[in-house]
Amino acid sequence: SGPSKTFHSKGDEEEKPKSISKKLVKGSLRPGRAGVKQFKSKQQSEKLSRKRKYQDGTQEESDSKKPKWNDFKRKKKELKQSRQLNDKSNYDVIVKSKQIWESLRRKKCDKEKREKLMNELQKLLHGKIKNLAFAHDSTRVIQCFIQYGNDKQRQETFEELKDSLVELSKSKYSRNIVKKFLMYGTKQQIAEIIKSFKGHVKKMLRHAEASAVVEYAYNDKAILEQRNMLTEELYGNTFQVYKVIDSF
């Protein structure tokens, strides 16, 4: 009979070395890498905390620099009142005229009461209309005075303002005074207003406020002759030269 076969148990076999992954080998070759990662993360967290502190600091500074609007409005109001009190004559007139205007502009105001208020307003504004025409709060009073006034009152107002019609047309609030004259004025007053625009039409049409006044005058109030006068300036110097030659 042949030699007997011997069976070795697993324990008897010599333990073979286990295969080590490359990743572990690489990690073992660099023993300080985990420490480096921890150091980097610590640095980043410190940077973030410093950045947050800086942002909080800058935000506090910007908040301190921002003006407090309630204080700003209060100071502005006080400055306005002090400026008005310095020019006390106009200030008193504006305050009184606005009180009359509040009653005058209401629909409930009857004819007799309106006439009485208009006479009071006429005495109050006499000789001061030009000074008040450019103020934003008193322009409405003058507009109302032109609208509800009689021919004599309108003419008195027109005489005070006729030398400043172009300037009034260029003002944001005062341009409405010129428009009121174009709406409620006599034919003679309308003709004088349109005539005052001569030589200024180009500049007025390029102006944000005055262009609306010229447009209204041209479209709604001007006759053919007045329209031609307004448009002549837009044709250039050649037209003006030939016009002079034709007139001879």
CSV table of C-alpha atoms in Angstrom, one decimal:
chain,number,residue,atom,x,y,z
A,1,SER,CA,0.0,0.0,0.0
A,2,GLY,CA,1.2,3.5,-0.8
A,3,PRO,CA,2.2,6.1,1.7
A,4,SER,CA,-0.7,7.6,3.6
A,5,LYS,CA,-1.7,11.1,2.8
A,6,THR,CA,-1.4,13.6,5.6
A,7,PHE,CA,-3.9,16.4,6.0
A,8,HIS,CA,-2.7,19.7,7.4
A,9,SER,CA,-5.1,21.8,9.3
A,10,LYS,CA,-5.3,25.5,8.7
A,11,GLY,CA,-3.6,26.3,11.9
A,12,ASP,CA,-0.6,24.2,10.9
A,13,GLU,CA,-0.1,26.1,7.8
A,14,GLU,CA,2.3,29.0,8.0
A,15,GLU,CA,0.5,32.3,8.0
A,16,LYS,CA,1.1,34.1,4.8
A,17,PRO,CA,1.6,37.9,5.0
A,18,LYS,CA,-1.6,39.7,4.2
A,19,SER,CA,-1.6,42.1,1.1
A,20,ILE,CA,-1.5,45.7,2.2
A,21,SER,CA,-3.4,48.3,0.1
A,22,LYS,CA,-1.4,51.0,-1.7
A,23,LYS,CA,-3.5,53.6,0.1
A,24,LEU,CA,-2.3,52.4,3.5
A,25,VAL,CA,1.2,52.3,2.3
A,26,LYS,CA,1.0,55.8,1.0
A,27,GLY,CA,-0.5,56.9,4.3
A,28,SER,CA,2.2,55.1,6.2
A,29,LEU,CA,4.9,56.8,4.1
A,30,ARG,CA,3.5,60.2,5.2
A,31,PRO,CA,2.9,59.9,8.9
A,32,GLY,CA,2.5,63.7,9.4
A,33,ARG,CA,-0.3,64.2,6.8
A,34,ALA,CA,-3.2,63.9,9.3
A,35,GLY,CA,-1.5,66.5,11.5
A,36,VAL,CA,-1.1,68.8,8.5
A,37,LYS,CA,-4.8,68.5,7.7
A,38,GLN,CA,-5.7,69.4,11.2
A,39,PHE,CA,-3.4,72.4,11.2
A,40,LYS,CA,-4.9,73.6,7.9
A,41,SER,CA,-8.4,73.3,9.1
A,42,LYS,CA,-7.5,75.1,12.3
A,43,GLN,CA,-5.9,77.9,10.2
A,44,GLN,CA,-9.1,78.2,8.0
A,45,SER,CA,-11.4,78.3,11.0
A,46,GLU,CA,-9.2,81.1,12.5
A,47,LYS,CA,-9.3,83.0,9.2
A,48,LEU,CA,-13.1,82.7,9.0
A,49,SER,CA,-13.5,83.9,12.6
A,50,ARG,CA,-11.2,86.9,11.9
A,51,LYS,CA,-13.2,87.6,8.7
A,52,ARG,CA,-16.5,87.5,10.6
A,53,LYS,CA,-15.1,89.8,13.3
A,54,TYR,CA,-13.9,92.2,10.6
A,55,GLN,CA,-17.2,92.2,8.9
A,56,ASP,CA,-19.1,92.8,12.1
A,57,GLY,CA,-16.7,95.6,12.9
A,58,THR,CA,-17.2,97.2,9.5
A,59,GLN,CA,-20.9,96.8,9.8
A,60,GLU,CA,-21.0,98.5,13.1
A,61,GLU,CA,-18.8,101.4,11.7
A,62,SER,CA,-21.1,101.7,8.7
A,63,ASP,CA,-24.2,101.7,11.0
A,64,SER,CA,-22.6,104.5,13.1
A,65,LYS,CA,-21.8,106.5,9.9
A,66,LYS,CA,-25.3,106.2,8.5
A,67,PRO,CA,-27.4,109.3,9.3
A,68,LYS,CA,-30.4,108.9,11.6
A,69,TRP,CA,-33.3,110.0,9.3
A,70,ASN,CA,-35.5,111.3,12.1
A,71,ASP,CA,-32.7,113.6,13.3
A,72,PHE,CA,-31.8,114.6,9.7
A,73,LYS,CA,-35.5,115.5,8.9
A,74,ARG,CA,-35.8,117.5,12.1
A,75,LYS,CA,-32.6,119.5,11.5
A,76,LYS,CA,-33.7,120.1,7.9
A,77,LYS,CA,-37.1,121.4,9.1
A,78,GLU,CA,-35.5,123.6,11.7
A,79,LEU,CA,-33.1,125.0,9.1
A,80,LYS,CA,-36.0,125.7,6.7
A,81,GLN,CA,-38.0,127.5,9.5
A,82,SER,CA,-35.0,129.6,10.5
A,83,ARG,CA,-34.4,130.5,6.8
A,84,GLN,CA,-38.0,131.6,6.5
A,85,LEU,CA,-37.9,133.6,9.7
A,86,ASN,CA,-34.9,135.5,8.5
A,87,ASP,CA,-36.9,136.7,5.6
A,88,LYS,CA,-39.9,137.4,7.8
A,89,SER,CA,-41.7,139.7,5.4
A,90,ASN,CA,-42.2,137.0,2.8
A,91,TYR,CA,-42.7,134.2,5.4
A,92,ASP,CA,-45.7,136.0,6.9
A,93,VAL,CA,-47.2,136.7,3.4
A,94,ILE,CA,-46.8,133.1,2.4
A,95,VAL,CA,-48.4,131.7,5.5
A,96,LYS,CA,-51.4,134.1,5.3
A,97,SER,CA,-51.8,133.7,1.6
A,98,LYS,CA,-51.8,129.9,1.9
A,99,GLN,CA,-54.5,130.1,4.6
A,100,ILE,CA,-56.7,132.1,2.2
A,101,TRP,CA,-55.9,129.8,-0.6
A,102,GLU,CA,-57.1,126.7,1.4
A,103,SER,CA,-60.5,128.3,1.7
A,104,LEU,CA,-60.5,129.7,-1.8
A,105,ARG,CA,-59.9,126.6,-3.7
A,106,ARG,CA,-62.7,124.5,-2.2
A,107,LYS,CA,-65.8,123.8,-4.3
A,108,LYS,CA,-68.0,124.7,-1.4
A,109,CYS,CA,-66.7,128.3,-1.4
A,110,ASP,CA,-69.6,130.4,-2.8
A,111,LYS,CA,-69.3,133.4,-5.2
A,112,GLU,CA,-69.6,136.2,-2.5
A,113,LYS,CA,-67.1,134.6,-0.2
A,114,ARG,CA,-64.7,133.9,-3.1
A,115,GLU,CA,-64.8,137.6,-4.1
A,116,LYS,CA,-64.1,138.7,-0.6
A,117,LEU,CA,-61.1,136.3,-0.3
A,118,MET,CA,-59.8,137.4,-3.6
A,119,ASN,CA,-59.7,141.0,-2.6
A,120,GLU,CA,-57.9,140.1,0.6
A,121,LEU,CA,-55.4,138.0,-1.4
A,122,GLN,CA,-54.9,140.9,-3.8
A,123,LYS,CA,-53.9,143.3,-1.1
A,124,LEU,CA,-51.6,140.7,0.5
A,125,LEU,CA,-49.8,139.9,-2.8
A,126,HIS,CA,-49.6,143.4,-4.3
A,127,GLY,CA,-46.0,144.1,-5.2
A,128,LYS,CA,-44.7,140.8,-4.0
A,129,ILE,CA,-45.9,138.4,-6.7
A,130,LYS,CA,-42.5,138.2,-8.5
A,131,ASN,CA,-40.7,137.2,-5.3
A,132,LEU,CA,-43.3,134.5,-4.5
A,133,ALA,CA,-43.6,133.1,-8.0
A,134,PHE,CA,-40.4,131.0,-7.8
A,135,ALA,CA,-41.2,129.4,-4.4
A,136,HIS,CA,-42.6,125.9,-4.7
A,137,ASP,CA,-45.3,126.5,-1.9
A,138,SER,CA,-46.5,129.9,-3.0
A,139,THR,CA,-46.8,129.2,-6.8
A,140,ARG,CA,-50.1,127.4,-6.2
A,141,VAL,CA,-51.5,130.5,-4.5
A,142,ILE,CA,-50.7,132.6,-7.5
A,143,GLN,CA,-52.1,130.0,-9.9
A,144,CYS,CA,-55.4,130.1,-8.0
A,145,PHE,CA,-55.3,133.9,-8.0
A,146,ILE,CA,-55.0,133.9,-11.8
A,147,GLN,CA,-57.7,131.3,-12.2
A,148,TYR,CA,-60.4,132.9,-10.0
A,149,GLY,CA,-59.4,136.5,-10.4
A,150,ASN,CA,-61.2,139.2,-12.5
A,151,ASP,CA,-59.6,140.9,-15.5
A,152,LYS,CA,-58.1,143.7,-13.3
A,153,GLN,CA,-56.5,141.3,-10.9
A,154,ARG,CA,-55.1,139.2,-13.7
A,155,GLN,CA,-53.7,142.2,-15.4
A,156,GLU,CA,-52.0,143.4,-12.2
A,157,THR,CA,-50.4,140.0,-11.8
A,158,PHE,CA,-49.3,139.9,-15.4
A,159,GLU,CA,-47.7,143.3,-15.2
A,160,GLU,CA,-45.5,142.1,-12.3
A,161,LEU,CA,-44.5,138.9,-14.1
A,162,LYS,CA,-44.3,139.8,-17.8
A,163,ASP,CA,-40.5,140.5,-17.7
A,164,SER,CA,-39.8,137.0,-16.3
A,165,LEU,CA,-42.0,134.8,-18.4
A,166,VAL,CA,-39.1,132.8,-19.9
A,167,GLU,CA,-37.5,132.2,-16.5
A,168,LEU,CA,-40.8,131.2,-15.0
A,169,SER,CA,-41.3,128.7,-17.9
A,170,LYS,CA,-38.0,127.0,-17.0
A,171,SER,CA,-38.8,126.5,-13.4
A,172,LYS,CA,-40.4,123.2,-12.3
A,173,TYR,CA,-43.2,124.8,-10.3
A,174,SER,CA,-43.4,128.3,-11.8
A,175,ARG,CA,-44.1,127.1,-15.3
A,176,ASN,CA,-47.7,126.4,-14.3
A,177,ILE,CA,-48.2,130.1,-13.7
A,178,VAL,CA,-47.4,130.8,-17.3
A,179,LYS,CA,-49.8,128.0,-18.3
A,180,LYS,CA,-52.5,129.5,-16.2
A,181,PHE,CA,-52.1,132.8,-18.0
A,182,LEU,CA,-52.3,131.0,-21.4
A,183,MET,CA,-55.5,129.3,-20.1
A,184,TYR,CA,-57.3,132.2,-18.5
A,185,GLY,CA,-55.6,135.3,-19.9
A,186,THR,CA,-56.9,137.7,-22.5
A,187,LYS,CA,-55.9,137.5,-26.2
A,188,GLN,CA,-53.5,140.4,-25.6
A,189,GLN,CA,-51.8,138.6,-22.7
A,190,ILE,CA,-51.5,135.4,-24.6
A,191,ALA,CA,-49.9,137.3,-27.5
A,192,GLU,CA,-47.4,138.9,-25.2
A,193,ILE,CA,-46.5,135.6,-23.7
A,194,ILE,CA,-45.8,134.0,-27.1
A,195,LYS,CA,-43.9,137.0,-28.2
A,196,SER,CA,-41.7,136.8,-25.2
A,197,PHE,CA,-40.5,133.4,-26.3
A,198,LYS,CA,-39.0,134.8,-29.5
A,199,GLY,CA,-35.2,134.2,-29.6
A,200,HIS,CA,-35.5,131.6,-26.9
A,201,VAL,CA,-37.5,128.9,-28.6
A,202,LYS,CA,-34.6,126.5,-29.4
A,203,LYS,CA,-33.3,126.6,-25.8
A,204,MET,CA,-36.8,126.3,-24.4
A,205,LEU,CA,-37.6,123.2,-26.5
A,206,ARG,CA,-34.4,121.5,-25.2
A,207,HIS,CA,-35.4,122.4,-21.6
A,208,ALA,CA,-37.3,119.7,-19.7
A,209,GLU,CA,-39.8,122.1,-18.1
A,210,ALA,CA,-40.0,124.9,-20.6
A,211,SER,CA,-40.7,122.6,-23.6
A,212,ALA,CA,-44.1,121.7,-22.1
A,213,VAL,CA,-45.1,125.4,-22.0
A,214,VAL,CA,-44.0,126.1,-25.6
A,215,GLU,CA,-45.9,122.9,-26.7
A,216,TYR,CA,-49.1,124.0,-25.0
A,217,ALA,CA,-48.8,127.5,-26.4
A,218,TYR,CA,-48.2,126.2,-29.9
A,219,ASN,CA,-50.9,123.5,-30.0
A,220,ASP,CA,-53.7,125.1,-28.0
A,221,LYS,CA,-53.4,128.9,-28.0
A,222,ALA,CA,-51.3,130.2,-30.9
A,223,ILE,CA,-52.8,131.4,-34.2
A,224,LEU,CA,-51.1,130.8,-37.5
A,225,GLU,CA,-48.9,133.9,-37.4
A,226,GLN,CA,-47.7,133.1,-33.9
A,227,ARG,CA,-47.0,129.5,-34.9
A,228,ASN,CA,-44.9,130.6,-37.8
A,229,MET,CA,-43.0,132.9,-35.5
A,230,LEU,CA,-42.3,130.0,-33.1
A,231,THR,CA,-41.1,127.6,-35.8
A,232,GLU,CA,-38.9,130.2,-37.7
A,233,GLU,CA,-36.1,129.7,-35.2
A,234,LEU,CA,-35.9,126.0,-36.0
A,235,TYR,CA,-35.1,126.5,-39.7
A,236,GLY,CA,-31.6,128.0,-39.1
A,237,ASN,CA,-29.8,131.1,-40.2
A,238,THR,CA,-30.4,130.6,-43.9
A,239,PHE,CA,-34.1,131.0,-43.5
A,240,GLN,CA,-33.6,134.2,-41.4
A,241,VAL,CA,-31.3,135.7,-44.1
A,242,TYR,CA,-33.8,135.0,-47.0
A,243,LYS,CA,-36.7,136.3,-44.9
A,244,VAL,CA,-34.9,139.6,-44.4
A,245,ILE,CA,-34.1,139.8,-48.2
A,246,ASP,CA,-37.8,139.1,-49.1
A,247,SER,CA,-39.0,141.8,-46.8
A,248,PHE,CA,-37.1,144.5,-48.8
